[in-house]
Structures are given as structure tokens and as C-alpha cells.
Coordinates of C-alpha atoms and ligand atoms in Angstrom, one line a residue:
M9 CA -66.9 -36.8 11.0
N10 CA -69.5 -39.0 9.4
K11 CA -69.8 -40.0 5.7
K12 CA -72.6 -37.6 5.0
D13 CA -70.5 -34.7 6.3
L14 CA -67.5 -35.8 4.4
K15 CA -69.6 -36.0 1.2
Y16 CA -70.9 -32.5 1.9
F17 CA -67.4 -31.1 2.3
E18 CA -66.1 -33.0 -0.7
G19 CA -68.8 -31.3 -2.8
L20 CA -68.0 -28.0 -1.3
I21 CA -64.3 -28.3 -2.1
Q22 CA -64.9 -29.6 -5.6
D23 CA -67.1 -26.6 -6.3
K24 CA -64.3 -24.3 -5.2
I25 CA -61.8 -26.2 -7.3
Q26 CA -64.1 -26.0 -10.4
K27 CA -64.4 -22.2 -9.9
I28 CA -60.7 -21.7 -9.5
R29 CA -59.9 -23.8 -12.5
K30 CA -62.3 -21.7 -14.5
D31 CA -60.5 -18.6 -13.3
L32 CA -57.1 -20.1 -14.1
D33 CA -58.2 -21.1 -17.6
H34 CA -57.9 -17.7 -19.2
F35 CA -54.6 -17.2 -17.3
G36 CA -53.1 -20.5 -18.5
E37 CA -54.5 -21.0 -21.9
N38 CA -51.5 -19.6 -23.8
V39 CA -49.1 -21.9 -22.0
M40 CA -51.3 -24.9 -22.0
S41 CA -52.1 -24.7 -25.7
G42 CA -55.6 -26.0 -25.8
T43 CA -55.5 -28.4 -22.8
N44 CA -57.0 -25.7 -20.6
T45 CA -60.2 -27.6 -19.9
E46 CA -58.4 -30.4 -18.0
L47 CA -55.4 -29.5 -16.0
S48 CA -54.2 -33.1 -15.9
G49 CA -53.9 -33.0 -19.7
D50 CA -50.7 -33.5 -21.6
L51 CA -48.4 -30.6 -20.9
S52 CA -45.4 -31.9 -22.8
A53 CA -46.1 -29.2 -25.4
Y54 CA -44.3 -26.7 -23.3
A55 CA -41.6 -28.9 -21.9
T56 CA -38.8 -26.6 -23.1
H57 CA -36.3 -27.7 -20.5
P58 CA -34.8 -31.1 -21.4
S59 CA -32.5 -30.8 -18.3
D60 CA -35.6 -30.7 -16.2
Q61 CA -36.5 -34.4 -16.8
S62 CA -36.8 -35.4 -13.2
S63 CA -39.9 -33.3 -12.6
G64 CA -42.8 -34.6 -14.6
A65 CA -45.7 -32.7 -16.1
T66 CA -47.5 -32.8 -12.9
E67 CA -44.8 -31.0 -11.0
R68 CA -44.3 -28.5 -13.7
E69 CA -48.1 -27.9 -13.8
Y70 CA -48.0 -27.3 -10.0
A71 CA -45.0 -25.0 -10.3
F72 CA -46.9 -23.0 -12.8
M73 CA -50.0 -22.9 -10.8
L74 CA -48.3 -22.1 -7.5
A75 CA -47.0 -18.9 -9.1
S76 CA -50.5 -17.5 -8.6
K77 CA -52.5 -17.0 -5.4
E78 CA -55.4 -19.1 -7.0
G79 CA -53.0 -21.8 -7.8
R80 CA -51.8 -22.1 -4.2
F81 CA -55.4 -22.2 -3.0
L82 CA -56.1 -24.9 -5.6
H83 CA -53.2 -26.9 -4.2
H84 CA -54.5 -26.6 -0.7
L85 CA -58.0 -27.7 -1.8
N86 CA -56.6 -30.7 -3.5
E87 CA -54.8 -31.6 -0.3
A88 CA -58.1 -31.3 1.5
L89 CA -59.6 -33.7 -0.9
E90 CA -56.8 -36.1 -0.2
R91 CA -57.5 -35.8 3.5
I92 CA -61.1 -36.6 2.9
K93 CA -59.9 -39.8 1.2
D94 CA -57.5 -40.8 3.9
G95 CA -59.9 -39.9 6.7
T96 CA -57.9 -37.1 8.4
F97 CA -60.1 -34.3 7.1
G98 CA -61.5 -32.1 9.8
K99 CA -59.0 -33.1 12.3
C100 CA -56.6 -30.5 13.8
R101 CA -53.0 -31.5 12.9
V102 CA -51.8 -30.0 16.2
C103 CA -54.1 -31.1 18.9
Q104 CA -55.9 -33.9 16.9
K105 CA -59.3 -32.5 17.9
K106 CA -62.1 -31.9 15.5
I107 CA -62.2 -28.7 13.6
G108 CA -65.5 -26.9 13.9
K109 CA -67.9 -27.3 10.9
T110 CA -68.5 -23.6 10.7
R111 CA -64.8 -23.1 10.3
L112 CA -64.5 -25.8 7.7
E113 CA -67.3 -24.3 5.8
A114 CA -65.5 -21.0 5.7
V115 CA -62.0 -22.5 5.2
P116 CA -62.5 -26.1 3.9
H117 CA -58.7 -26.6 3.6
A118 CA -58.1 -25.7 7.2
T119 CA -55.7 -28.1 9.0
M120 CA -55.8 -26.5 12.4
C121 CA -58.7 -25.8 14.8
I122 CA -59.4 -22.2 15.6
Q123 CA -57.6 -22.4 19.0
C124 CA -54.4 -23.8 17.5
K125 CA -54.5 -21.4 14.6
S126 CA -54.9 -18.4 16.8
E127 CA -52.1 -19.7 19.1
E128 CA -49.9 -20.0 16.0
E129 CA -50.8 -16.5 14.9
R130 CA -49.9 -15.3 18.4
L131 CA -46.5 -17.0 18.4
K132 CA -45.8 -15.6 15.0
R133 CA -46.5 -12.1 16.2
E134 CA -44.3 -12.6 19.2
R135 CA -41.4 -13.8 17.1
R136 CA -41.4 -10.6 15.1
Ligands
ZN17 ZN1 -56.1 -27.8 17.5

């Protein structure tokens, strides 16, 4: 995938992230006590578990977000941004082939091409 395409998908993903963060704001503002505009803000205000020192604010923040469907989606989108950075974006993690652009536009955080995905779905159904 060339730079122009990566830039395009980066923008697409960032738009989605912004939108979800907005959605999550009203959901999290009680917990985050005013830091709701920036999720990477200081969350120590609600660090009520001193025994939980090993997991930093970031992990706690994720745990909090992962509790919701939007949060999980956000997590996947952030991972997609990481893949844009390390150059593995748009590559199927099973067969290493390119994932179609149309598919990535619909599902920018996709890690599998449509063939591998449907194969996985098929295997899942058979296992049941
Ligand atoms: Zn594949």
C-alpha cells in the first residue's frame, strides 16, 4: 500500500476514533472527573485500588473502555493506527496478501482478507 493510501486510511481511522471518543465522553465523564476531552489525561483521580499498582493508568483506562462495545472498537482502531505506523496495515495476518481497499474502507481495523475471514467464520460454524 502506498503512502497516499496509508494517509487516507489514517485519516479515516482518526475520524472514527474522534467520533467514538465523543460518544464515550458522556459515558465516562463522571469517572474521569473533567479529563474527558483527552483520554490520555491523568486518571489517578480514580485510582482507588492501591493493590493494583502494576497496571498503570493506561491499562485501567483501557479496562474501563473495553467494558463497552465502543471501547473495544476504539481499541481495534488504535491497533490499526499502530499497523499503519509499522507498515503491516492492509495485510492479511493469515495469508499475508493485501486486504481489498473496499473492505478496509468498510472495516478499517480488519486484519484478515475477506477469503480468510469467511474461512474462519466457516470453521467457527463447523466447530459449533
Ligand atoms: Zn488472507
